Structure formats: structure tokens, C-alpha cells
mmCIF file of C-alpha atoms and ligand atoms in Angstrom:
data_model
loop_
_atom_site.group_PDB
_atom_site.id
_atom_site.type_symbol
_atom_site.label_atom_id
_atom_site.label_comp_id
_atom_site.label_asym_id
_atom_site.label_seq_id
_atom_site.Cartn_x
_atom_site.Cartn_y
_atom_site.Cartn_z
ATOM 1 C CA MET V 996 -15.712 13.773 24.842
ATOM 2 C CA GLU V 997 -18.966 12.282 24.784
ATOM 3 C CA LYS V 998 -19.509 9.105 23.305
ATOM 4 C CA ASN V 999 -22.059 9.942 21.044
ATOM 5 C CA ASP V 1000 -20.773 12.934 19.276
ATOM 6 C CA SER V 1001 -18.652 11.341 18.020
ATOM 7 C CA PRO V 1002 -18.461 11.333 15.180
ATOM 8 C CA LEU V 1003 -19.208 8.752 13.820
ATOM 9 C CA GLN V 1004 -22.958 9.929 13.904
ATOM 10 C CA HIS V 1005 -23.366 10.666 11.091
ATOM 11 C CA PRO V 1006 -20.509 10.413 9.538
ATOM 12 C CA SER V 1007 -19.043 11.785 5.801
ATOM 13 C CA ILE V 1008 -17.071 9.395 3.929
ATOM 14 C CA SER V 1009 -14.384 9.795 0.924
ATOM 15 C CA VAL V 1010 -13.389 7.026 -0.936
ATOM 16 C CA VAL V 1011 -10.527 7.336 -2.634
ATOM 17 C CA VAL V 1012 -8.988 5.125 -6.030
ATOM 18 C CA PRO V 1013 -4.973 5.138 -7.952
ATOM 19 C CA CYS V 1014 -6.081 5.182 -11.199
ATOM 20 C CA TYR V 1015 -3.602 4.459 -13.585
ATOM 21 C CA ASN V 1016 -5.083 3.755 -17.527
ATOM 22 C CA GLU V 1017 -8.245 2.014 -15.353
ATOM 23 C CA GLU V 1018 -10.042 4.059 -18.372
ATOM 24 C CA GLU V 1019 -12.444 0.830 -19.575
ATOM 25 C CA SER V 1020 -11.663 0.214 -15.330
ATOM 26 C CA LEU V 1021 -13.199 3.329 -14.455
ATOM 27 C CA PRO V 1022 -16.978 4.050 -16.157
ATOM 28 C CA ILE V 1023 -17.747 -0.258 -14.708
ATOM 29 C CA PHE V 1024 -16.036 1.372 -10.858
ATOM 30 C CA ALA V 1025 -18.115 4.988 -11.182
ATOM 31 C CA ARG V 1026 -22.337 3.111 -11.850
ATOM 32 C CA GLU V 1027 -21.107 0.229 -9.522
ATOM 33 C CA LEU V 1028 -20.581 3.136 -6.641
ATOM 34 C CA ALA V 1029 -23.618 5.468 -7.145
ATOM 35 C CA ARG V 1030 -24.866 1.494 -6.868
ATOM 36 C CA VAL V 1031 -23.326 1.079 -3.506
ATOM 37 C CA THR V 1032 -24.037 4.755 -1.874
ATOM 38 C CA ALA V 1033 -27.327 4.876 -2.893
ATOM 39 C CA GLU V 1034 -27.605 1.263 -0.415
ATOM 40 C CA LEU V 1035 -25.718 3.434 2.240
ATOM 41 C CA MET V 1036 -27.566 6.016 2.150
ATOM 42 C CA ALA V 1037 -30.800 4.100 2.870
ATOM 43 C CA LEU V 1038 -29.272 1.786 5.291
ATOM 44 C CA PRO V 1039 -30.728 3.438 9.557
ATOM 45 C CA THR V 1040 -27.811 4.878 10.423
ATOM 46 C CA PRO V 1041 -27.075 6.323 6.945
ATOM 47 C CA PRO V 1042 -23.206 8.707 6.302
ATOM 48 C CA ARG V 1043 -23.964 11.770 5.406
ATOM 49 C CA SER V 1044 -22.049 12.522 1.660
ATOM 50 C CA LEU V 1045 -20.260 10.794 -0.447
ATOM 51 C CA GLU V 1046 -16.437 11.771 -2.190
ATOM 52 C CA LEU V 1047 -15.135 10.459 -4.323
ATOM 53 C CA ILE V 1048 -11.557 10.752 -4.817
ATOM 54 C CA LEU V 1049 -9.681 9.994 -7.728
ATOM 55 C CA VAL V 1050 -6.390 10.408 -8.042
ATOM 56 C CA ASP V 1051 -5.088 9.343 -12.199
ATOM 57 C CA ASP V 1052 -1.797 8.651 -11.755
ATOM 58 C CA GLY V 1053 0.898 9.941 -14.836
ATOM 59 C CA SER V 1054 -2.106 8.006 -16.572
ATOM 60 C CA THR V 1055 -1.049 7.532 -20.565
ATOM 61 C CA ASP V 1056 -4.080 6.554 -21.514
ATOM 62 C CA ARG V 1057 -8.479 8.631 -21.545
ATOM 63 C CA THR V 1058 -8.115 8.253 -18.099
ATOM 64 C CA LEU V 1059 -7.504 12.071 -17.039
ATOM 65 C CA GLU V 1060 -10.819 12.686 -20.140
ATOM 66 C CA VAL V 1061 -12.407 9.638 -17.800
ATOM 67 C CA ILE V 1062 -12.376 11.589 -14.512
ATOM 68 C CA HIS V 1063 -13.588 14.409 -16.333
ATOM 69 C CA GLY V 1064 -16.402 13.308 -17.517
ATOM 70 C CA LEU V 1065 -17.312 11.759 -13.595
ATOM 71 C CA ALA V 1066 -17.053 15.400 -12.707
ATOM 72 C CA GLU V 1067 -19.206 16.983 -15.048
ATOM 73 C CA ARG V 1068 -21.783 14.722 -14.491
ATOM 74 C CA ASP V 1069 -24.748 15.872 -12.027
ATOM 75 C CA ASP V 1070 -26.830 12.773 -12.177
ATOM 76 C CA LEU V 1071 -24.492 10.921 -9.610
ATOM 77 C CA PRO V 1072 -24.451 10.494 -5.619
ATOM 78 C CA TYR V 1073 -21.309 11.572 -4.528
ATOM 79 C CA GLN V 1074 -19.636 14.017 -5.085
ATOM 80 C CA VAL V 1075 -16.295 12.984 -8.038
ATOM 81 C CA ARG V 1076 -12.059 15.380 -6.905
ATOM 82 C CA TRP V 1077 -9.827 14.608 -8.422
ATOM 83 C CA THR V 1078 -5.669 15.161 -8.682
ATOM 84 C CA SER V 1079 -4.005 15.007 -12.291
ATOM 85 C CA PHE V 1080 -0.047 13.427 -11.487
ATOM 86 C CA SER V 1081 2.371 15.305 -13.628
ATOM 87 C CA ARG V 1082 4.389 11.878 -13.963
ATOM 88 C CA ASN V 1083 3.121 8.142 -13.079
ATOM 89 C CA PHE V 1084 5.058 7.953 -9.078
ATOM 90 C CA GLY V 1085 3.231 4.705 -8.421
ATOM 91 C CA LYS V 1086 -0.112 3.035 -6.381
ATOM 92 C CA GLU V 1087 1.628 4.569 -2.880
ATOM 93 C CA SER V 1088 1.855 8.060 -3.816
ATOM 94 C CA GLY V 1089 -1.459 7.879 -5.962
ATOM 95 C CA LEU V 1090 -3.605 7.012 -1.821
ATOM 96 C CA TYR V 1091 -0.782 9.505 -0.187
ATOM 97 C CA ALA V 1092 -2.564 11.685 -2.195
ATOM 98 C CA GLY V 1093 -5.968 10.476 -2.124
ATOM 99 C CA LEU V 1094 -5.600 10.686 1.488
ATOM 100 C CA GLU V 1095 -4.425 14.082 1.459
ATOM 101 C CA ALA V 1096 -6.893 14.951 -0.616
ATOM 102 C CA ALA V 1097 -9.676 13.442 1.713
ATOM 103 C CA ARG V 1098 -11.662 14.925 3.636
ATOM 104 C CA GLY V 1099 -14.787 12.321 5.367
ATOM 105 C CA ASP V 1100 -15.097 11.134 8.300
ATOM 106 C CA LEU V 1101 -14.356 7.759 7.209
ATOM 107 C CA VAL V 1102 -11.993 7.560 4.068
ATOM 108 C CA ALA V 1103 -11.739 4.263 1.934
ATOM 109 C CA THR V 1104 -9.340 2.802 -0.071
ATOM 110 C CA MET V 1105 -9.393 0.975 -2.941
ATOM 111 C CA ASP V 1106 -9.251 -0.391 -6.761
ATOM 112 C CA ALA V 1107 -10.626 1.125 -9.637
ATOM 113 C CA ASP V 1108 -9.929 -2.532 -11.343
ATOM 114 C CA MET V 1109 -13.272 -4.606 -8.982
ATOM 115 C CA GLN V 1110 -11.427 -5.992 -7.420
ATOM 116 C CA ASP V 1111 -11.401 -4.478 -4.542
ATOM 117 C CA PRO V 1112 -15.965 -4.952 -4.529
ATOM 118 C CA PRO V 1113 -17.850 -1.584 -3.596
ATOM 119 C CA ALA V 1114 -20.347 -4.106 -2.483
ATOM 120 C CA LEU V 1115 -18.103 -4.716 1.150
ATOM 121 C CA LEU V 1116 -18.231 -1.370 1.933
ATOM 122 C CA PRO V 1117 -22.475 -0.717 3.653
ATOM 123 C CA GLN V 1118 -20.698 -4.109 6.008
ATOM 124 C CA MET V 1119 -17.593 -2.334 6.180
ATOM 125 C CA TYR V 1120 -18.640 1.232 6.839
ATOM 126 C CA SER V 1121 -21.307 -0.655 9.738
ATOM 127 C CA ASP V 1122 -19.170 -2.454 11.244
ATOM 128 C CA LEU V 1123 -16.903 0.930 11.747
ATOM 129 C CA LEU V 1124 -20.038 2.252 13.165
ATOM 130 C CA THR V 1125 -20.399 -0.009 15.981
ATOM 131 C CA GLY V 1126 -17.259 2.204 17.797
ATOM 132 C CA ALA V 1127 -15.431 -1.281 18.427
ATOM 133 C CA TRP V 1128 -13.247 -0.775 15.482
ATOM 134 C CA ASP V 1129 -10.726 2.210 14.039
ATOM 135 C CA SER V 1130 -10.196 0.510 10.488
ATOM 136 C CA ILE V 1131 -12.324 -2.403 7.943
ATOM 137 C CA ALA V 1132 -9.529 -4.429 6.233
ATOM 138 C CA THR V 1133 -9.261 -6.897 3.958
ATOM 139 C CA ARG V 1134 -7.502 -9.923 2.728
ATOM 140 C CA ARG V 1135 -7.953 -12.447 0.623
ATOM 141 C CA VAL V 1136 -8.826 -16.001 1.229
ATOM 142 C CA ASP V 1137 -7.085 -17.341 -1.422
ATOM 143 C CA ARG V 1138 -5.553 -16.970 -4.480
ATOM 144 C CA ALA V 1139 -7.440 -17.921 -7.277
ATOM 145 C CA GLY V 1140 -5.934 -16.640 -10.792
ATOM 146 C CA GLU V 1141 -2.943 -15.954 -10.070
ATOM 147 C CA PRO V 1142 0.328 -18.234 -11.001
ATOM 148 C CA PRO V 1143 1.422 -20.221 -8.511
ATOM 149 C CA ILE V 1144 5.412 -19.461 -8.426
ATOM 150 C CA ARG V 1145 3.406 -16.527 -7.769
ATOM 151 C CA SER V 1146 1.303 -16.868 -5.226
ATOM 152 C CA ALA V 1147 4.663 -18.925 -3.346
ATOM 153 C CA PHE V 1148 7.323 -16.485 -3.242
ATOM 154 C CA ALA V 1149 4.421 -14.142 -1.751
ATOM 155 C CA ARG V 1150 3.447 -16.853 0.647
ATOM 156 C CA LEU V 1151 7.336 -16.992 1.137
ATOM 157 C CA PHE V 1152 7.933 -13.096 1.470
ATOM 158 C CA TYR V 1153 4.971 -13.218 4.608
ATOM 159 C CA ARG V 1154 6.630 -15.367 6.429
ATOM 160 C CA ILE V 1155 10.130 -14.139 6.506
ATOM 161 C CA ILE V 1156 8.472 -10.010 6.543
ATOM 162 C CA ASN V 1157 6.611 -10.864 10.309
ATOM 163 C CA LYS V 1158 9.684 -12.327 11.221
ATOM 164 C CA ILE V 1159 11.666 -9.810 11.402
ATOM 165 C CA SER V 1160 9.744 -7.101 11.180
ATOM 166 C CA ASP V 1161 7.942 -5.013 14.788
ATOM 167 C CA ALA V 1162 5.503 -4.461 11.844
ATOM 168 C CA ASP V 1163 2.456 -6.636 12.128
ATOM 169 C CA ILE V 1164 2.135 -7.975 8.060
ATOM 170 C CA VAL V 1165 -0.699 -9.677 6.485
ATOM 171 C CA ASP V 1166 -0.882 -12.437 4.329
ATOM 172 C CA GLY V 1167 -3.616 -11.601 1.557
ATOM 173 C CA ALA V 1168 -3.541 -8.181 2.377
ATOM 174 C CA ARG V 1169 -5.457 -5.094 0.128
ATOM 175 C CA ASP V 1170 -5.389 -1.838 -0.293
ATOM 176 C CA PHE V 1171 -8.962 -2.533 0.487
ATOM 177 C CA ARG V 1172 -10.046 -0.644 3.488
ATOM 178 C CA LEU V 1173 -11.883 1.660 5.831
ATOM 179 C CA MET V 1174 -10.774 3.534 8.223
ATOM 180 C CA THR V 1175 -11.231 6.845 10.702
ATOM 181 C CA ARG V 1176 -10.046 9.588 10.592
ATOM 182 C CA PRO V 1177 -6.896 9.371 13.772
ATOM 183 C CA VAL V 1178 -5.827 6.475 11.497
ATOM 184 C CA VAL V 1179 -5.618 8.040 7.660
ATOM 185 C CA ASP V 1180 -3.998 11.379 10.350
ATOM 186 C CA ALA V 1181 -1.556 8.224 11.090
ATOM 187 C CA VAL V 1182 -1.003 7.015 8.006
ATOM 188 C CA LEU V 1183 -0.223 10.247 6.812
ATOM 189 C CA ALA V 1184 1.932 11.498 9.540
ATOM 190 C CA MET V 1185 3.848 8.672 7.882
ATOM 191 C CA ALA V 1186 5.235 10.740 5.650
ATOM 192 C CA GLU V 1187 8.242 8.643 3.942
ATOM 193 C CA ARG V 1188 9.022 8.444 0.291
ATOM 194 C CA ASN V 1189 9.740 4.245 0.712
ATOM 195 C CA ARG V 1190 6.328 3.143 0.974
ATOM 196 C CA PHE V 1191 5.462 0.650 1.420
ATOM 197 C CA THR V 1192 1.358 -0.021 2.692
ATOM 198 C CA LYS V 1193 0.811 -3.074 4.465
ATOM 199 C CA GLY V 1194 3.493 -2.256 6.810
ATOM 200 C CA ILE V 1195 2.494 1.228 7.028
ATOM 201 C CA TYR V 1196 -0.518 -0.240 8.502
ATOM 202 C CA GLY V 1197 0.192 -2.888 9.964
ATOM 203 C CA TRP V 1198 3.086 -0.504 11.715
ATOM 204 C CA VAL V 1199 0.517 1.950 13.177
ATOM 205 C CA GLY V 1200 -1.421 0.153 14.786
ATOM 206 C CA PHE V 1201 -4.797 0.825 15.964
ATOM 207 C CA ARG V 1202 -7.966 -1.731 16.366
ATOM 208 C CA THR V 1203 -8.458 -3.257 12.639
ATOM 209 C CA LYS V 1204 -11.192 -5.644 11.873
ATOM 210 C CA TRP V 1205 -10.053 -8.085 9.188
ATOM 211 C CA LEU V 1206 -12.696 -9.527 6.155
ATOM 212 C CA PRO V 1207 -12.334 -12.147 4.828
ATOM 213 C CA TYR V 1208 -12.934 -12.029 0.353
ATOM 214 C CA GLU V 1209 -12.189 -13.781 -2.451
ATOM 215 C CA ASN V 1210 -10.173 -12.943 -4.806
ATOM 216 C CA VAL V 1211 -12.254 -11.294 -8.112
ATOM 217 C CA ASP V 1212 -10.673 -11.201 -11.759
ATOM 218 C CA ARG V 1213 -10.228 -7.715 -12.756
ATOM 219 C CA ALA V 1214 -13.157 -5.964 -14.390
ATOM 220 C CA ALA V 1215 -11.002 -5.224 -16.863
ATOM 221 C CA GLY V 1216 -7.644 -3.609 -18.602
ATOM 222 C CA GLU V 1217 -5.215 -6.171 -17.067
ATOM 223 C CA THR V 1218 -2.105 -5.345 -14.147
ATOM 224 C CA LYS V 1219 1.055 -3.043 -14.155
ATOM 225 C CA TRP V 1220 2.196 -6.141 -11.845
ATOM 226 C CA SER V 1221 4.762 -8.031 -13.551
ATOM 227 C CA PHE V 1222 6.796 -10.706 -10.542
ATOM 228 C CA PHE V 1223 10.020 -8.271 -11.462
ATOM 229 C CA LYS V 1224 8.012 -5.250 -10.339
ATOM 230 C CA LEU V 1225 7.100 -7.815 -7.408
ATOM 231 C CA ALA V 1226 9.229 -9.110 -6.565
ATOM 232 C CA LEU V 1227 11.667 -5.815 -6.170
ATOM 233 C CA TYR V 1228 8.607 -4.754 -4.493
ATOM 234 C CA ALA V 1229 8.807 -6.893 -1.746
ATOM 235 C CA LEU V 1230 12.860 -5.798 -1.185
ATOM 236 C CA ASP V 1231 11.931 -2.979 -0.024
ATOM 237 C CA GLY V 1232 8.923 -3.145 1.708
ATOM 238 C CA VAL V 1233 11.692 -5.524 3.450
ATOM 239 C CA ALA V 1234 14.142 -2.005 4.341
ATOM 240 C CA ALA V 1235 11.054 -0.316 5.340
ATOM 241 C CA PHE V 1236 10.263 -2.036 7.856
ATOM 242 C CA SER V 1237 12.928 -4.066 8.917
ATOM 243 C CA THR V 1238 16.896 -4.134 9.647
ATOM 244 C CA MET V 1239 16.881 -7.117 10.335
ATOM 245 C CA PRO V 1240 18.955 -7.870 7.297
ATOM 246 C CA LEU V 1241 20.868 -5.013 8.087
ATOM 247 C CA ALA V 1242 21.612 -7.375 11.465
ATOM 248 C CA ILE V 1243 22.886 -11.152 9.820
ATOM 249 C CA ALA V 1244 25.626 -9.152 7.367
ATOM 250 C CA SER V 1245 26.992 -8.933 10.957
ATOM 251 C CA VAL V 1246 26.781 -11.751 11.971
ATOM 252 C CA LEU V 1247 28.044 -13.292 8.765
ATOM 253 C CA GLY V 1248 31.441 -10.867 9.285
ATOM 254 C CA GLY V 1249 31.446 -12.216 13.220
ATOM 255 C CA LEU V 1250 31.705 -16.193 11.684
ATOM 256 C CA PHE V 1251 33.978 -15.777 8.879
ATOM 257 C CA CYS V 1252 35.705 -13.580 11.693
ATOM 258 C CA ILE V 1253 36.605 -16.176 13.949
ATOM 259 C CA ILE V 1254 36.302 -18.357 10.971
ATOM 260 C CA ALA V 1255 39.518 -17.534 10.127
ATOM 261 C CA LEU V 1256 40.856 -16.967 13.216
ATOM 262 C CA VAL V 1257 40.446 -20.544 13.612
ATOM 263 C CA MET V 1258 42.112 -22.355 10.736
ATOM 264 C CA ALA V 1259 44.591 -19.053 10.856
ATOM 265 C CA ILE V 1260 45.572 -21.274 14.346
ATOM 266 C CA VAL V 1261 45.599 -24.692 11.973
ATOM 267 C CA VAL V 1262 47.750 -23.522 9.807
ATOM 268 C CA VAL V 1263 50.620 -21.919 12.016
ATOM 269 C CA VAL V 1264 50.183 -24.872 14.112
ATOM 270 C CA ARG V 1265 50.444 -27.771 11.495
ATOM 271 C CA ALA V 1266 53.270 -25.776 9.684
ATOM 272 C CA ILE V 1267 55.122 -25.615 12.965
ATOM 273 C CA MET V 1268 54.796 -29.791 13.721
ATOM 274 C CA PHE V 1269 54.116 -30.625 9.985
ATOM 275 C CA GLY V 1270 56.192 -28.693 8.177
ATOM 276 C CA ASP V 1271 55.097 -26.397 5.108
ATOM 277 C CA PRO V 1272 54.046 -28.876 1.877
ATOM 278 C CA VAL V 1273 52.982 -26.001 -0.207
ATOM 279 C CA ALA V 1274 50.114 -27.921 -1.264
ATOM 280 C CA GLY V 1275 46.406 -26.993 -0.267
ATOM 281 C CA TRP V 1276 45.340 -24.637 -3.017
ATOM 282 C CA PRO V 1277 42.222 -25.288 -3.534
ATOM 283 C CA SER V 1278 41.383 -25.194 0.444
ATOM 284 C CA LEU V 1279 42.134 -21.611 -0.120
ATOM 285 C CA MET V 1280 40.301 -20.959 -3.021
ATOM 286 C CA THR V 1281 37.292 -21.663 -1.628
ATOM 287 C CA ALA V 1282 37.878 -19.614 1.697
ATOM 288 C CA LEU V 1283 38.782 -17.207 -0.668
ATOM 289 C CA LEU V 1284 34.785 -16.981 -3.146
ATOM 290 C CA LEU V 1285 33.622 -17.872 0.172
ATOM 291 C CA VAL V 1286 34.974 -15.002 2.320
ATOM 292 C CA GLY V 1287 34.347 -12.359 -0.361
ATOM 293 C CA GLY V 1288 31.147 -13.313 -1.673
ATOM 294 C CA ALA V 1289 29.928 -13.114 1.577
ATOM 295 C CA GLN V 1290 31.955 -9.355 1.731
ATOM 296 C CA LEU V 1291 29.852 -8.191 -1.580
ATOM 297 C CA LEU V 1292 26.477 -10.001 0.153
ATOM 298 C CA CYS V 1293 26.759 -7.937 3.123
ATOM 299 C CA LEU V 1294 27.865 -5.045 1.211
ATOM 300 C CA GLY V 1295 25.416 -5.063 -1.092
ATOM 301 C CA VAL V 1296 23.253 -5.286 1.762
ATOM 302 C CA ILE V 1297 24.805 -2.214 3.344
ATOM 303 C CA GLY V 1298 24.238 0.096 0.102
ATOM 304 C CA GLN V 1299 20.412 -0.657 -0.215
ATOM 305 C CA TYR V 1300 19.928 0.610 3.687
ATOM 306 C CA LEU V 1301 21.946 3.280 2.552
ATOM 307 C CA ALA V 1302 20.928 4.339 -1.009
ATOM 308 C CA LYS V 1303 16.925 4.545 0.745
ATOM 309 C CA ALA V 1304 18.052 6.702 3.295
ATOM 310 C CA TYR V 1305 19.988 8.693 1.104
ATOM 311 C CA VAL V 1306 15.739 8.949 -0.805
ATOM 312 C CA GLU V 1307 15.186 9.943 2.288
ATOM 313 C CA THR V 1308 16.833 12.221 3.363
ATOM 314 C CA LYS V 1309 16.071 14.304 0.330
ATOM 315 C CA HIS V 1310 12.321 15.733 1.365
ATOM 316 C CA ARG V 1311 10.831 15.169 -2.299
ATOM 317 C CA PRO V 1312 8.171 15.617 -2.688
ATOM 318 C CA ILE V 1313 5.963 12.203 -2.455
ATOM 319 C CA TYR V 1314 3.831 13.502 -5.340
ATOM 320 C CA LEU V 1315 4.358 15.823 -7.405
ATOM 321 C CA ALA V 1316 -0.071 17.662 -9.158
ATOM 322 C CA ARG V 1317 -0.438 18.636 -11.923
ATOM 323 C CA GLU V 1318 -3.921 19.545 -11.885
ATOM 324 C CA ARG V 1319 -6.417 19.418 -8.515
ATOM 325 C CA GLY V 1320 -10.757 20.229 -9.502
ATOM 326 C CA GLU V 1321 -13.776 19.312 -7.793
ATOM 327 C CA GLY V 1322 -17.625 17.829 -9.950
ATOM 328 C CA PRO V 1323 -20.520 19.431 -8.366
ATOM 329 C CA LEU V 1324 -21.862 18.260 -4.443
ATOM 330 C CA PRO V 1325 -24.983 15.855 -5.587
ATOM 331 C CA GLN V 1326 -28.100 17.049 -5.912
ATOM 332 C CA THR V 1327 -30.082 14.090 -5.154
ATOM 333 C CA GLY V 1328 -31.625 13.464 -1.353
ATOM 334 C CA ALA V 1329 -31.200 15.845 1.090
ATOM 335 C CA LYS V 1330 -28.521 14.642 2.465
ATOM 336 C CA GLY V 1331 -26.265 15.613 -0.377
ATOM 337 C CA ALA V 1332 -23.366 18.021 1.689
ATOM 338 C CA THR V 1333 -25.160 21.382 1.126
ATOM 339 C CA PRO V 1334 -22.905 24.611 -0.639
ATOM 340 C CA ALA V 1335 -22.779 26.327 2.498
ATOM 341 C CA GLU V 1336 -21.057 23.463 3.834
ATOM 342 C CA LYS V 1337 -18.254 22.779 1.289
ATOM 343 C CA ASP V 1338 -16.843 26.338 2.235
ATOM 344 C CA VAL V 1339 -16.289 25.556 5.781
ATOM 345 C CA ARG V 1340 -14.476 22.535 5.378
ATOM 346 C CA SER V 1341 -12.222 23.763 1.817
HETATM 347 N N1 UDP A 2791 -1.710 1.902 -10.409
HETATM 348 C C1 UDP A 2791 -1.524 3.274 -10.090
HETATM 349 N N2 UDP A 2791 -0.635 3.875 -10.335
HETATM 350 C C2 UDP A 2791 0.553 2.172 -10.083
HETATM 351 C C3 UDP A 2791 -0.338 0.979 -10.842
HETATM 352 C C4 UDP A 2791 -1.180 0.722 -10.782
HETATM 353 O O1 UDP A 2791 -1.984 4.690 -9.552
HETATM 354 O O2 UDP A 2791 1.880 2.829 -11.226
HETATM 355 C C5 UDP A 2791 -3.368 1.871 -9.324
HETATM 356 C C6 UDP A 2791 -4.443 0.841 -10.249
HETATM 357 O O3 UDP A 2791 -5.242 1.951 -10.926
HETATM 358 C C7 UDP A 2791 -4.692 0.550 -9.270
HETATM 359 C C8 UDP A 2791 -4.847 0.009 -8.508
HETATM 360 O O4 UDP A 2791 -4.059 0.617 -8.602
HETATM 361 O O5 UDP A 2791 -5.710 1.525 -9.232
HETATM 362 C C9 UDP A 2791 -3.985 -1.420 -8.528
HETATM 363 O O6 UDP A 2791 -3.328 -1.671 -9.082
HETATM 364 P P1 UDP A 2791 -3.243 -3.840 -10.053
HETATM 365 O O7 UDP A 2791 -4.985 -4.351 -10.605
HETATM 366 O O8 UDP A 2791 -2.237 -3.120 -11.682
HETATM 367 O O9 UDP A 2791 -2.718 -3.715 -9.284
HETATM 368 P P2 UDP A 2791 -3.097 -6.590 -9.107
HETATM 369 O O10 UDP A 2791 -4.923 -5.526 -8.735
HETATM 370 O O11 UDP A 2791 -2.455 -6.383 -9.552
HETATM 371 O O12 UDP A 2791 -2.268 -5.817 -7.421
HETATM 372 MG MG1 MG A 2792 -6.283 -5.140 -9.676
#
């Protein structure tokens, strides 16, 4: 393909936003995105059109109503399309559904709570247009506003997982990205159920530019992540992108075998040379408990992988949609997609 007719010449953009109980944040987000869309359209090489894909992840508040409200508006400079899940499937499933629905040449993923500032989009867009990158990703440079223990554990997690996995997982990486079509298709091709997005992006590779930015607080509502949920998520990440714990379990097993062998020899030799003075109960118990504990630990590790394999082999869908829909194409500006164009694409 010639360089000049690359889809980057006049691309359409999809913005994918997973929403779980975001009735308060969504209107703020929609307004800010409208402002940023106008900014994008005013660039020397503006995008052809922009669509906002909202994925309602089984919200229990009025999020879906807010989405319907947004979709009915015809004054927005972007088209609103939505998918509503049958229940809460988690953010990772929401992102997958959104990427699947996205029709854009470029696709952005971001949170609804304004922690991923839409104002960064024009810069990300311009960076992608240079053709030097396949994906513009963001990472926060500080963890301000976060409990110190949480930050400490997060750092530890990134140190460990990068040692034991072949996916390059960046500390502080957000799920806020702007990607070209090939990257989106690569991510969609990874149709695993245990979706650890940060690992998936690291694993697929591509030329990624990292934009650092300062952490911002949520615009409204509160985070859905407790410390416990985060810890489990970290373990999921390890299991999804590394088999190192299994290797450690094997090495530990081998080590204990050697120790046991040496101890057996010592005991036999000692009994032959000095007789058997029925002593040594403490050492016996210690060894017994240690080995027993190590066995249970290793069994647990194996069990974790077995459980993951079990879930994957069932090939259950990553999400179930209860409802899908789309609002009108934007009226304002001649740059919006025409209805005829819509027919071709759908
Ligand atoms: N989210 C979701 N499903 C969930 C939890 C969260 O779709 O089960 C969405 C949420 O609406 C938000 C994004 O994922 O748009 C990030 O969630 P949150 O702000 O709670 O996480 P944090 O920014 O604290 O990591
Ligand atoms: Mg957030």
C-alpha cells in the first residue's frame, strides 16, 4: 500500500467508554468530549467523524437512562452508540465489547470519570498521524491521592510481573489509549476470558508512545476498586501472563526432595553409628510442617492455573448484551459522516 492512501489521512475515530454506575460522570464526560471534538475538527488534518461508544456494564443506577438521553440529542458533534450488558461483567469485558463495536480507523479507550482527560486526545491524535506510532498510550507519573500502602503494593506488583512475564507491563499505565486499526484487531484477536488488559497491550506489542500525565481525581461518584479486588486482579494478571509460579512450585518441590534425601542419609548414618536415641521430635515436626505447607502451596498454585484453564475451555462469551442502539449522526459541520456512508459501514 502506498503511504499516501493510508487510513490515517482522514480517519474516523471511535471513543470507547465502559460505564458502571456513572450517571453523575457521564454528562460531564459527554460535554467535555463535545468540546474536544470541536477542537479536533478544527485541526489542519481533522478526523472524518467521531463516534462515542458507551458500554453500560450492568449499572444499577440511571446510567442507561443517561445514555439514552445522550443518544437522543442531535446537538452533539459525535454519534452516540451503545451496548448494555445483561449484568455486570467487569471493565475488561466492557472494553472488549466497545472495541468490537468500534468502526473507527482510530479507536480510543477511556474511563467515564474524567480521570483520563479527553483534552489529551488532540495531542494523541496528532502523534498518531505522524505515522511513527501504532498506539499512543498514557501513564500517570504520580500516584497522588492514593493510599500509600496501595501504591507500595502496586509498585511491587509491576516489579514482579515484569520479571516473570514476557509481556512488557508498564507501571502506572492507564487503559487510556488511542490505537490504529491493526492494534485494535490484535487486541480483539486475543479472545481470552481472563482479560488482563495491561498485559494484553504489552503482549501484542506494536510501536507505542507513552504520554505521561499527572493523576486526576474522579469527577464524580467513587472508584469501584477495593484493595481486595485490586489484589485479586493482580493475581489474575500474574496467572494470565506468566507460568513462573508453576516453575517456582516445581523448583521448590525439587529442593525439598534433595533436602529430604540428605536428611534421610544423615538419619540412617547417625542411627548406624550412634544407635537410635528416640529424640528429635521438634526437628521431625518442623520438617513435616514445612514440607506439608510447601505441598499445599504448590497444589494451590497448580489449582489456580487449572481453574483458569477450566474457565477458558468452556468458551463462554466475554459478555452478553441485553440491548444495543445508536443515536443520530451528528448534524453540525460538513465533516460528519453522511447517512449513505453509514449504510456502507453497517
Ligand atoms: N467500570 C466498568 N465495570 C466495572 C467497574 C468499572 O465498566 O465493573 C468502568 C467505570 O465506569 C469507569 C472505568 O471502568 O469508566 C474505571 O473505573 P473506576 O474509575 O472505578 O476505576 P479506577 O479509575 O479507580 O481505576
Ligand atoms: Mg477512575
